[in-house]
Amino acid sequence: MSTGFRRSGRPTTPMLDREIIVRSALDLIDDVGAKGFSVNLLAQRLRVRPSSLYNHVKGKDDILAGVRELVAAPIDAGVFDNLPWDEALMSWARLYRAAFAAHPQTIPLLATQPLPGAHSTVRMYETVASGLERAGWPADTVVPLIVGIESFILGSALDLTAPPTMLDPGPDSPQAPRFTALVHARDEVSAAEGRPAADLAFEFSLTALVDGLRARLAEQTAASGDSRVR
Amino acid sequence: MSTGFRRSGRPTTPMLDREIIVRSALDLIDDVGAKGFSVNLLAQRLRVRPSSLYNHVKGKDDILAGVRELVAAPIDAGVFDNLPWDEALMSWARLYRAAFAAHPQTIPLLATQPLPGAHSTVRMYETVASGLERAGWPADTVVPLIVGIESFILGSALDLTAPPTMLDPGPDSPQAPRFTALVHARDEVSAAEGRPAADLAFEFSLTALVDGLRARLAEQTAASGDSRVR
């Protein structure tokens, strides 16, 4: 119901553009969760009609592609061009976990939302995949390796948002003397080293995973000396 | 508004008990997601007043503890009493992933919800932790090991619910020739072996992780021959 005139100073409605839509979508997902997100609810928040959004984005999938790019923006995959693959993988994994831990509600959504439209994310995958391939990983192992470590990273990002006392069995629990003692042993190391318990678990398992991958690549490289491995 | 009389046959409202409440809570989380769950919404679904629920459960945390026990019921940790730790860990990980993949909406909730009240889950952790300790894992590594592999399992359970074409970059994507080729190489193996792509990633990384853990334990055991490791 515009009067056709606008007072000077702040406009009553902000200009709409793709960036504003995508940032609001991320805020909305942070607040209501992945399952609660809808284009109608987003339009309501932005005080516009859903149809106004479609002048700037193609639809829900396009909005979510933008959200993926926004969440993943701090993940630098350039390390794959500069470092040995195993060091690059660890550095990338740490940045990736931190980026998603800042928006844990996006994890179940983006872990299952198809990639098209998230152009910067496609470029990230190209860098990571090319780096692993150059390092000698057989063609059919590169994507399973990436997907597997991503699963570990996303699960670890969720764990980073858990309360530190999460594994305390509680007063009315059945007897769990060894588990309780081992949780305390972990907490003592965490306190002594000044590192959150979630970091101990992440670094412990990341190191083991990359050690296992390194051994596997060495084996496959040795085997391919005789006969070509697939 | 009861008349004080009840017709024979089915009662108009089902009897309420803890199991009915917990099963409805899981259904509700499956439908609306973790962030959308509330005791009021659950009461509404069950067509009772929220206060009626409190005759059977202590509150929201108690309901969620029950949901955890229900989701985790198919996870058999008994393998830790019968198999070598590394085989037991792999078997437990496979059952754990399948159990949570059946209810992916519970993953962000249960990954961050404190344990108290989930008695059968506490017993599961006691079995797993005791098995790892008996195998020679130092006290301060057992819980980080468990938490790390759980992160991998929960992330992999989410991946299992992703569409198989998730990593297809789409027609209007930037050039990603290596990534695209490597996704196709993965898909060819998946088709040839008749195994879902998610299973390839999970088994590939689970094997690497357990290989890395096995090497680490062997190292620590060798080191503790001279001096006691912490």
Tab-separated table of C-alpha atoms in Angstrom:
chain	number	residue	atom	x	y	z
A	1	MET	CA	0.000	0.000	0.000
A	2	SER	CA	2.715	2.453	-1.020
A	3	THR	CA	1.710	6.092	-1.252
A	4	GLY	CA	4.094	6.569	-4.127
A	5	PHE	CA	6.228	8.795	-1.891
A	6	ARG	CA	9.037	7.725	0.334
A	7	ARG	CA	10.291	9.658	3.321
A	8	SER	CA	14.018	10.379	3.302
A	9	GLY	CA	16.195	8.232	5.559
A	10	ARG	CA	15.716	4.472	6.024
A	11	PRO	CA	13.289	2.818	3.652
A	12	THR	CA	10.493	0.974	5.439
A	13	THR	CA	11.346	-2.320	3.736
A	14	PRO	CA	14.909	-3.346	3.002
A	15	MET	CA	15.844	-3.914	-0.618
A	16	LEU	CA	15.609	-7.578	-1.459
A	17	ASP	CA	18.513	-9.365	-3.121
A	18	ARG	CA	19.917	-12.874	-3.247
A	19	GLU	CA	22.365	-12.247	-0.422
A	20	ILE	CA	19.705	-10.907	1.953
A	21	ILE	CA	17.447	-13.868	1.143
A	22	VAL	CA	20.204	-16.415	1.706
A	23	ARG	CA	21.400	-14.808	4.959
A	24	SER	CA	17.841	-14.717	6.307
A	25	ALA	CA	17.359	-18.346	5.290
A	26	LEU	CA	20.436	-19.322	7.312
A	27	ASP	CA	19.156	-17.324	10.332
A	28	LEU	CA	15.786	-19.036	9.998
A	29	ILE	CA	17.345	-22.525	9.848
A	30	ASP	CA	19.511	-21.655	12.881
A	31	ASP	CA	16.294	-20.764	14.740
A	32	VAL	CA	13.719	-23.334	13.661
A	33	GLY	CA	15.835	-26.216	12.377
A	34	ALA	CA	16.119	-27.809	8.971
A	35	LYS	CA	12.724	-29.499	9.069
A	36	GLY	CA	10.953	-26.272	10.036
A	37	PHE	CA	12.364	-24.274	7.121
A	38	SER	CA	10.020	-23.283	4.310
A	39	VAL	CA	9.956	-20.581	1.642
A	40	ASN	CA	6.653	-19.261	3.049
A	41	LEU	CA	8.124	-18.857	6.517
A	42	LEU	CA	11.162	-17.120	5.031
A	43	ALA	CA	8.932	-14.695	3.098
A	44	GLN	CA	6.990	-13.989	6.301
A	45	ARG	CA	10.241	-13.138	8.113
A	46	LEU	CA	11.321	-10.827	5.328
A	47	ARG	CA	7.816	-9.280	5.284
A	48	VAL	CA	7.382	-9.933	1.583
A	49	ARG	CA	5.150	-12.183	-0.474
A	50	PRO	CA	6.719	-15.534	-1.460
A	51	SER	CA	6.380	-14.479	-5.104
A	52	SER	CA	8.716	-11.505	-4.460
A	53	LEU	CA	11.492	-13.936	-3.535
A	54	TYR	CA	11.265	-15.599	-6.930
A	55	ASN	CA	12.531	-12.419	-8.608
A	56	HIS	CA	15.904	-13.121	-6.944
A	57	VAL	CA	16.137	-16.888	-6.417
A	58	LYS	CA	14.878	-19.862	-8.385
A	59	GLY	CA	13.195	-21.593	-5.467
A	60	LYS	CA	13.855	-23.527	-2.296
A	61	ASP	CA	16.720	-25.601	-3.730
A	62	ASP	CA	18.449	-22.454	-4.986
A	63	ILE	CA	18.089	-20.813	-1.556
A	64	LEU	CA	19.569	-23.889	0.125
A	65	ALA	CA	22.438	-23.912	-2.389
A	66	GLY	CA	23.166	-20.339	-1.302
A	67	VAL	CA	22.985	-21.354	2.353
A	68	ARG	CA	25.520	-24.121	1.661
A	69	GLU	CA	27.891	-21.617	0.047
A	70	LEU	CA	27.490	-19.209	2.956
A	71	VAL	CA	28.139	-21.844	5.645
A	72	ALA	CA	31.077	-23.335	3.707
A	73	ALA	CA	32.672	-19.958	2.857
A	74	PRO	CA	35.357	-20.206	5.598
A	75	ILE	CA	36.536	-23.660	4.388
A	76	ASP	CA	39.794	-23.131	2.517
A	77	ALA	CA	40.569	-26.052	0.205
A	78	GLY	CA	43.590	-24.228	-1.289
A	79	VAL	CA	45.799	-26.231	1.065
A	80	PHE	CA	45.453	-29.129	-1.385
A	81	ASP	CA	47.475	-27.086	-3.897
A	82	ASN	CA	50.276	-26.387	-1.402
A	83	LEU	CA	50.575	-29.192	1.139
A	84	PRO	CA	51.008	-32.989	1.002
A	85	TRP	CA	47.557	-34.613	0.691
A	86	ASP	CA	47.477	-35.942	4.273
A	87	GLU	CA	48.332	-32.588	5.859
A	88	ALA	CA	45.930	-30.833	3.504
A	89	LEU	CA	43.148	-33.272	4.428
A	90	MET	CA	43.625	-32.616	8.152
A	91	SER	CA	43.709	-28.838	7.701
A	92	TRP	CA	40.606	-28.903	5.481
A	93	ALA	CA	38.803	-31.191	7.978
A	94	ARG	CA	39.472	-28.786	10.868
A	95	LEU	CA	38.131	-25.760	8.968
A	96	TYR	CA	35.143	-27.747	7.692
A	97	ARG	CA	34.187	-28.880	11.222
A	98	ALA	CA	34.446	-25.352	12.612
A	99	ALA	CA	32.333	-23.910	9.775
A	100	PHE	CA	29.473	-26.363	10.329
A	101	ALA	CA	29.714	-26.296	14.133
A	102	ALA	CA	28.786	-22.596	13.832
A	103	HIS	CA	25.476	-23.655	12.205
A	104	PRO	CA	24.658	-27.157	13.512
A	105	GLN	CA	21.025	-26.962	12.381
A	106	THR	CA	22.220	-26.923	8.757
A	107	ILE	CA	24.008	-30.267	9.133
A	108	PRO	CA	21.075	-32.666	8.608
A	109	LEU	CA	19.853	-30.460	5.760
A	110	LEU	CA	23.082	-29.928	3.841
A	111	ALA	CA	24.245	-33.513	4.399
A	112	THR	CA	21.282	-34.643	2.306
A	113	GLN	CA	20.592	-31.664	-0.004
A	114	PRO	CA	21.827	-32.099	-3.618
A	115	LEU	CA	24.760	-29.962	-4.674
A	116	PRO	CA	23.570	-28.134	-7.869
A	117	GLY	CA	23.668	-24.353	-7.591
A	118	ALA	CA	26.326	-24.255	-4.845
A	119	HIS	CA	29.011	-23.147	-7.283
A	120	SER	CA	31.746	-22.327	-4.778
A	121	THR	CA	31.178	-25.729	-3.126
A	122	VAL	CA	31.564	-27.467	-6.494
A	123	ARG	CA	34.878	-25.623	-6.922
A	124	MET	CA	35.945	-26.749	-3.445
A	125	TYR	CA	35.243	-30.380	-4.335
A	126	GLU	CA	37.190	-29.992	-7.582
A	127	THR	CA	40.240	-28.774	-5.620
A	128	VAL	CA	40.015	-31.536	-2.992
A	129	ALA	CA	39.349	-34.312	-5.533
A	130	SER	CA	42.164	-33.173	-7.847
A	131	GLY	CA	44.602	-32.987	-4.926
A	132	LEU	CA	43.786	-36.533	-3.808
A	133	GLU	CA	44.036	-37.841	-7.358
A	134	ARG	CA	47.443	-36.197	-7.879
A	135	ALA	CA	48.601	-37.815	-4.643
A	136	GLY	CA	47.994	-41.226	-6.224
A	137	TRP	CA	44.595	-42.250	-4.898
A	138	PRO	CA	42.921	-44.625	-7.398
A	139	ALA	CA	40.003	-43.010	-9.273
A	140	ASP	CA	37.299	-45.128	-7.633
A	141	THR	CA	38.470	-44.366	-4.074
A	142	VAL	CA	38.602	-40.535	-4.159
A	143	VAL	CA	34.890	-39.807	-3.708
A	144	PRO	CA	34.305	-42.535	-1.082
A	145	LEU	CA	37.293	-41.084	0.808
A	146	ILE	CA	35.845	-37.537	0.634
A	147	VAL	CA	32.325	-38.648	1.618
A	148	GLY	CA	33.649	-40.767	4.493
A	149	ILE	CA	35.751	-38.003	6.023
A	150	GLU	CA	32.873	-35.547	5.531
A	151	SER	CA	30.616	-37.863	7.527
A	152	PHE	CA	33.190	-37.893	10.307
A	153	ILE	CA	33.536	-34.086	10.133
A	154	LEU	CA	29.772	-33.402	10.236
A	155	GLY	CA	29.252	-35.824	13.128
A	156	SER	CA	32.148	-34.153	14.943
A	157	ALA	CA	30.655	-30.709	14.304
A	158	LEU	CA	27.457	-31.900	16.026
A	159	ASP	CA	29.493	-33.292	18.917
A	160	LEU	CA	31.205	-29.910	19.319
A	161	THR	CA	27.803	-28.403	20.147
A	162	ALA	CA	27.004	-31.058	22.803
A	163	PRO	CA	27.241	-30.083	26.495
A	164	PRO	CA	30.567	-31.227	28.037
A	165	THR	CA	28.699	-33.300	30.637
A	166	MET	CA	26.735	-35.176	27.992
A	167	LEU	CA	28.229	-38.606	28.814
A	168	ASP	CA	27.812	-38.320	32.581
A	169	PRO	CA	25.489	-41.311	33.190
A	170	GLY	CA	23.517	-39.490	35.943
A	171	PRO	CA	22.719	-40.449	39.537
A	172	ASP	CA	19.908	-42.993	38.977
A	173	SER	CA	21.765	-44.912	36.258
A	174	PRO	CA	22.587	-48.587	36.285
A	175	GLN	CA	26.076	-49.425	37.474
A	176	ALA	CA	28.588	-48.409	34.817
A	177	PRO	CA	31.798	-48.252	36.829
A	178	ARG	CA	34.302	-48.598	33.974
A	179	PHE	CA	32.524	-46.207	31.637
A	180	THR	CA	32.168	-43.606	34.415
A	181	ALA	CA	35.856	-43.923	35.348
A	182	LEU	CA	36.911	-43.596	31.696
A	183	VAL	CA	34.749	-40.491	31.164
A	184	HIS	CA	36.505	-38.977	34.205
A	185	ALA	CA	39.943	-39.963	32.826
A	186	ARG	CA	39.031	-38.141	29.597
A	187	ASP	CA	37.799	-35.095	31.536
A	188	GLU	CA	41.055	-34.948	33.521
A	189	VAL	CA	43.139	-34.844	30.340
A	190	SER	CA	40.776	-32.243	28.899
A	191	ALA	CA	41.188	-30.054	32.030
A	192	ALA	CA	44.963	-30.585	32.277
A	193	GLU	CA	45.538	-29.742	28.602
A	194	GLY	CA	42.918	-27.006	28.500
A	195	ARG	CA	41.288	-28.598	25.442
A	196	PRO	CA	37.558	-29.259	25.090
A	197	ALA	CA	36.638	-32.961	25.268
A	198	ALA	CA	35.160	-32.715	21.759
A	199	ASP	CA	38.563	-31.630	20.403
A	200	LEU	CA	40.288	-34.634	22.014
A	201	ALA	CA	37.844	-37.008	20.295
A	202	PHE	CA	38.083	-35.216	16.948
A	203	GLU	CA	41.874	-35.017	16.830
A	204	PHE	CA	42.318	-38.577	18.138
A	205	SER	CA	40.073	-40.052	15.452
A	206	LEU	CA	41.182	-37.707	12.667
A	207	THR	CA	44.794	-38.789	13.256
A	208	ALA	CA	43.816	-42.481	13.305
A	209	LEU	CA	41.736	-42.093	10.127
A	210	VAL	CA	44.505	-40.304	8.232
A	211	ASP	CA	47.097	-42.826	9.517
A	212	GLY	CA	44.911	-45.616	8.177
A	213	LEU	CA	44.476	-43.823	4.846
A	214	ARG	CA	48.245	-43.238	4.549
A	215	ALA	CA	48.926	-46.950	5.111
A	216	ARG	CA	46.268	-47.860	2.530
A	217	LEU	CA	47.749	-45.548	-0.113
A	218	ALA	CA	51.261	-46.908	0.530
A	219	GLU	CA	49.921	-50.460	0.080
A	220	GLN	CA	48.119	-49.587	-3.135
A	221	THR	CA	51.127	-47.745	-4.524
A	222	ALA	CA	53.353	-50.756	-3.751
A	223	ALA	CA	50.843	-53.135	-5.371
A	224	SER	CA	50.561	-50.996	-8.508
A	225	GLY	CA	54.342	-51.394	-8.982
A	226	ASP	CA	53.625	-54.925	-10.264
A	227	SER	CA	50.171	-54.757	-11.757
A	228	ARG	CA	47.868	-51.859	-12.411
A	229	VAL	CA	45.320	-51.487	-9.594
A	230	ARG	CA	41.860	-50.351	-10.502
B	1	MET	CA	-15.903	-34.182	29.582
B	2	SER	CA	-16.440	-37.878	30.390
B	3	THR	CA	-20.001	-38.996	31.021
B	4	GLY	CA	-18.767	-41.419	33.626
B	5	PHE	CA	-19.880	-44.281	31.347
B	6	ARG	CA	-17.809	-46.028	28.780
B	7	ARG	CA	-19.177	-47.915	25.828
B	8	SER	CA	-17.966	-51.472	25.462
B	9	GLY	CA	-15.324	-52.123	22.806
B	10	ARG	CA	-12.499	-49.678	22.074
B	11	PRO	CA	-12.016	-46.915	24.594
B	12	THR	CA	-12.196	-43.452	23.004
B	13	THR	CA	-8.699	-42.523	24.216
B	14	PRO	CA	-5.886	-45.061	24.363
B	15	MET	CA	-4.424	-45.821	27.772
B	16	LEU	CA	-1.360	-43.703	28.357
B	17	ASP	CA	1.909	-45.258	29.455
B	18	ARG	CA	5.614	-44.516	29.128
B	19	GLU	CA	6.022	-46.707	26.045
B	20	ILE	CA	3.135	-45.040	24.169
B	21	ILE	CA	4.508	-41.605	25.046
B	22	VAL	CA	8.033	-42.460	23.925
B	23	ARG	CA	6.894	-44.086	20.681
B	24	SER	CA	4.724	-41.066	19.851
B	25	ALA	CA	7.629	-38.758	20.639
B	26	LEU	CA	9.811	-40.633	18.146
B	27	ASP	CA	7.054	-40.436	15.499
B	28	LEU	CA	6.730	-36.716	16.161
B	29	ILE	CA	10.491	-36.113	15.826
B	30	ASP	CA	10.505	-38.174	12.612
B	31	ASP	CA	7.779	-35.834	11.281
B	32	VAL	CA	8.714	-32.356	12.519
B	33	GLY	CA	12.428	-32.654	13.290
B	34	ALA	CA	14.384	-32.262	16.490
B	35	LYS	CA	13.960	-28.497	16.735
B	36	GLY	CA	10.190	-28.715	16.254
B	37	PHE	CA	9.667	-31.210	19.080
B	38	SER	CA	7.962	-30.014	22.259
B	39	VAL	CA	6.028	-31.637	25.099
B	40	ASN	CA	2.981	-29.499	24.259
B	41	LEU	CA	2.959	-30.684	20.657
B	42	LEU	CA	3.335	-34.284	21.832
B	43	ALA	CA	0.393	-33.885	24.230
B	44	GLN	CA	-1.668	-32.408	21.385
B	45	ARG	CA	-0.892	-35.451	19.211
B	46	LEU	CA	-1.860	-37.825	21.982
B	47	ARG	CA	-5.030	-35.747	22.612
B	48	VAL	CA	-4.217	-35.309	26.300
B	49	ARG	CA	-3.255	-32.353	28.460
B	50	PRO	CA	0.532	-31.930	28.983
B	51	SER	CA	-0.050	-32.499	32.727
B	52	SER	CA	-1.359	-36.028	31.968
B	53	LEU	CA	2.033	-36.930	30.483
B	54	TYR	CA	3.755	-36.102	33.759
B	55	ASN	CA	2.021	-39.015	35.469
B	56	HIS	CA	4.166	-41.318	33.310
B	57	VAL	CA	7.376	-39.423	32.464
B	58	LYS	CA	9.431	-36.879	34.386
B	59	GLY	CA	9.589	-34.303	31.609
B	60	LYS	CA	11.135	-33.568	28.237
B	61	ASP	CA	14.594	-34.942	29.108
B	62	ASP	CA	13.056	-38.191	30.334
B	63	ILE	CA	11.025	-38.534	27.124
B	64	LEU	CA	14.156	-37.960	25.029
B	65	ALA	CA	16.057	-40.531	27.118
B	66	GLY	CA	13.315	-43.002	26.213
B	67	VAL	CA	13.564	-42.023	22.541
B	68	ARG	CA	17.320	-42.673	22.682
B	69	GLU	CA	16.733	-46.144	24.142
B	70	LEU	CA	14.107	-46.899	21.489
B	71	VAL	CA	16.294	-45.800	18.552
B	72	ALA	CA	19.358	-47.581	19.959
B	73	ALA	CA	17.521	-50.826	20.827
B	74	PRO	CA	18.798	-52.724	17.726
B	75	ILE	CA	22.471	-51.891	18.509
B	76	ASP	CA	24.032	-55.034	19.964
B	77	ALA	CA	27.207	-54.258	21.932
B	78	GLY	CA	27.504	-57.869	23.129
B	79	VAL	CA	30.030	-58.463	20.341
B	80	PHE	CA	32.609	-56.757	22.610
B	81	ASP	CA	32.329	-59.750	24.967
B	82	ASN	CA	32.909	-62.286	22.191
B	83	LEU	CA	35.058	-60.818	19.422
B	84	PRO	CA	38.478	-59.098	19.222
B	85	TRP	CA	38.019	-55.348	19.878
B	86	ASP	CA	38.587	-54.286	16.247
B	87	GLU	CA	36.051	-56.738	14.812
B	88	ALA	CA	33.608	-55.857	17.596
B	89	LEU	CA	34.028	-52.139	16.880
B	90	MET	CA	33.225	-52.634	13.182
B	91	SER	CA	30.194	-54.801	13.886
B	92	TRP	CA	28.881	-52.341	16.501
B	93	ALA	CA	29.487	-49.399	14.118
B	94	ARG	CA	27.443	-51.058	11.341
B	95	LEU	CA	24.462	-51.747	13.629
B	96	TYR	CA	24.687	-48.258	15.137
B	97	ARG	CA	24.649	-46.578	11.707
B	98	ALA	CA	21.649	-48.631	10.554
B	99	ALA	CA	19.698	-47.868	13.746
B	100	PHE	CA	20.133	-44.094	13.401
B	101	ALA	CA	19.687	-44.057	9.628
B	102	ALA	CA	16.149	-45.328	10.324
B	103	HIS	CA	15.478	-42.096	12.296
B	104	PRO	CA	17.776	-39.400	10.861
B	105	GLN	CA	15.818	-36.563	12.488
B	106	THR	CA	16.914	-37.837	15.897
B	107	ILE	CA	20.621	-37.494	15.039
B	108	PRO	CA	21.127	-33.776	15.810
B	109	LEU	CA	19.017	-34.174	18.937
B	110	LEU	CA	20.551	-37.300	20.433
B	111	ALA	CA	24.092	-36.259	19.466
B	112	THR	CA	23.725	-33.325	21.857
B	113	GLN	CA	21.190	-34.557	24.439
B	114	PRO	CA	22.700	-35.617	27.815
B	115	LEU	CA	22.648	-39.315	28.623
B	116	PRO	CA	20.910	-39.543	32.068
B	117	GLY	CA	17.791	-41.695	32.078
B	118	ALA	CA	18.762	-43.749	29.008
B	119	HIS	CA	19.588	-46.788	31.112
B	120	SER	CA	20.039	-49.316	28.334
B	121	THR	CA	22.349	-46.875	26.529
B	122	VAL	CA	24.469	-46.494	29.666
B	123	ARG	CA	24.752	-50.287	29.779
B	124	MET	CA	25.796	-50.301	26.107
B	125	TYR	CA	28.575	-47.793	26.807
B	126	GLU	CA	29.735	-49.863	29.791
B	127	THR	CA	30.087	-52.925	27.537
B	128	VAL	CA	31.920	-51.026	24.772
B	129	ALA	CA	34.226	-49.146	27.168
B	130	SER	CA	35.089	-52.288	29.151
B	131	GLY	CA	35.848	-54.192	25.951
B	132	LEU	CA	38.219	-51.501	24.704
B	133	GLU	CA	39.927	-51.236	28.080
B	134	ARG	CA	40.448	-55.025	28.259
B	135	ALA	CA	41.986	-54.852	24.774
B	136	GLY	CA	44.704	-52.600	26.173
B	137	TRP	CA	43.542	-49.091	25.253
B	138	PRO	CA	44.956	-46.569	27.773
B	139	ALA	CA	42.297	-45.167	30.134
B	140	ASP	CA	42.379	-41.641	28.725
B	141	THR	CA	41.910	-42.776	25.106
B	142	VAL	CA	38.807	-45.000	25.450
B	143	VAL	CA	36.136	-42.270	25.555
B	144	PRO	CA	37.740	-40.081	22.840
B	145	LEU	CA	37.872	-43.237	20.675
B	146	ILE	CA	34.186	-43.989	21.300
B	147	VAL	CA	33.075	-40.379	20.723
B	148	GLY	CA	35.162	-40.094	17.542
B	149	ILE	CA	33.773	-43.258	15.948
B	150	GLU	CA	30.251	-42.246	17.009
B	151	SER	CA	30.697	-38.941	15.167
B	152	PHE	CA	31.724	-40.879	12.070
B	153	ILE	CA	28.765	-43.255	12.480
B	154	LEU	CA	26.161	-40.499	12.942
B	155	GLY	CA	27.509	-38.509	9.981
B	156	SER	CA	27.428	-41.706	7.908
B	157	ALA	CA	23.841	-42.394	9.002
B	158	LEU	CA	22.886	-38.953	7.638
B	159	ASP	CA	24.753	-39.690	4.402
B	160	LEU	CA	22.792	-42.933	4.033
B	161	THR	CA	19.603	-40.860	3.797
B	162	ALA	CA	21.015	-38.540	1.083
B	163	PRO	CA	19.828	-39.006	-2.506
B	164	PRO	CA	22.358	-41.049	-4.568
B	165	THR	CA	22.732	-38.168	-7.047
B	166	MET	CA	23.587	-35.679	-4.308
B	167	LEU	CA	27.139	-34.986	-5.575
B	168	ASP	CA	26.165	-34.528	-9.218
B	169	PRO	CA	27.320	-30.910	-9.731
B	170	GLY	CA	24.387	-30.072	-12.053
B	171	PRO	CA	24.248	-28.622	-15.560
B	172	ASP	CA	24.953	-24.926	-14.823
B	173	SER	CA	27.919	-25.614	-12.545
B	174	PRO	CA	31.419	-24.264	-12.945
B	175	GLN	CA	33.830	-26.629	-14.652
B	176	ALA	CA	34.688	-29.475	-12.273
B	177	PRO	CA	35.995	-32.092	-14.680
B	178	ARG	CA	38.024	-34.198	-12.232
B	179	PHE	CA	35.375	-34.184	-9.514
B	180	THR	CA	32.661	-35.119	-12.018
B	181	ALA	CA	34.774	-37.956	-13.447
B	182	LEU	CA	35.572	-39.276	-9.967
B	183	VAL	CA	31.897	-39.218	-8.925
B	184	HIS	CA	31.169	-41.289	-12.051
B	185	ALA	CA	34.010	-43.709	-11.232
B	186	ARG	CA	32.460	-44.180	-7.784
B	187	ASP	CA	29.001	-44.697	-9.299
B	188	GLU	CA	30.354	-47.331	-11.687
B	189	VAL	CA	31.822	-49.356	-8.819
B	190	SER	CA	28.587	-48.924	-6.898
B	191	ALA	CA	26.574	-50.250	-9.882
B	192	ALA	CA	29.023	-53.078	-10.666
B	193	GLU	CA	29.124	-54.289	-7.053
B	194	GLY	CA	25.429	-53.629	-6.403
B	195	ARG	CA	26.308	-51.622	-3.275
B	196	PRO	CA	24.893	-48.165	-2.467
B	197	ALA	CA	27.446	-45.350	-2.804
B	198	ALA	CA	26.929	-44.511	0.890
B	199	ASP	CA	28.030	-48.035	1.838
B	200	LEU	CA	31.238	-47.710	-0.214
B	201	ALA	CA	32.149	-44.494	1.646
B	202	PHE	CA	31.233	-45.912	5.045
B	203	GLU	CA	33.125	-49.201	4.666
B	204	PHE	CA	36.146	-47.526	3.041
B	205	SER	CA	36.539	-45.040	5.902
B	206	LEU	CA	35.547	-47.451	8.678
B	207	THR	CA	38.300	-49.820	7.518
B	208	ALA	CA	40.861	-46.989	7.336
B	209	LEU	CA	39.844	-45.697	10.775
B	210	VAL	CA	40.083	-49.127	12.407
B	211	ASP	CA	43.404	-49.817	10.595
B	212	GLY	CA	44.755	-46.551	12.024
B	213	LEU	CA	43.477	-47.427	15.507
B	214	ARG	CA	45.033	-50.909	15.328
B	215	ALA	CA	48.423	-49.403	14.407
B	216	ARG	CA	48.131	-46.874	17.239
B	217	LEU	CA	47.339	-49.563	19.823
B	218	ALA	CA	50.251	-51.701	18.631
B	219	GLU	CA	52.569	-48.686	19.000
B	220	GLN	CA	51.311	-47.890	22.479
B	221	THR	CA	51.580	-51.504	23.576
B	222	ALA	CA	55.174	-51.653	22.305
B	223	ALA	CA	56.015	-48.387	24.089
B	224	SER	CA	54.488	-49.582	27.367
B	225	GLY	CA	56.896	-52.557	27.311
B	226	ASP	CA	59.598	-50.105	28.503
B	227	SER	CA	57.727	-47.449	30.431
B	228	ARG	CA	54.100	-47.224	31.498
B	229	VAL	CA	52.076	-45.117	29.057
B	230	ARG	CA	49.420	-42.883	30.472
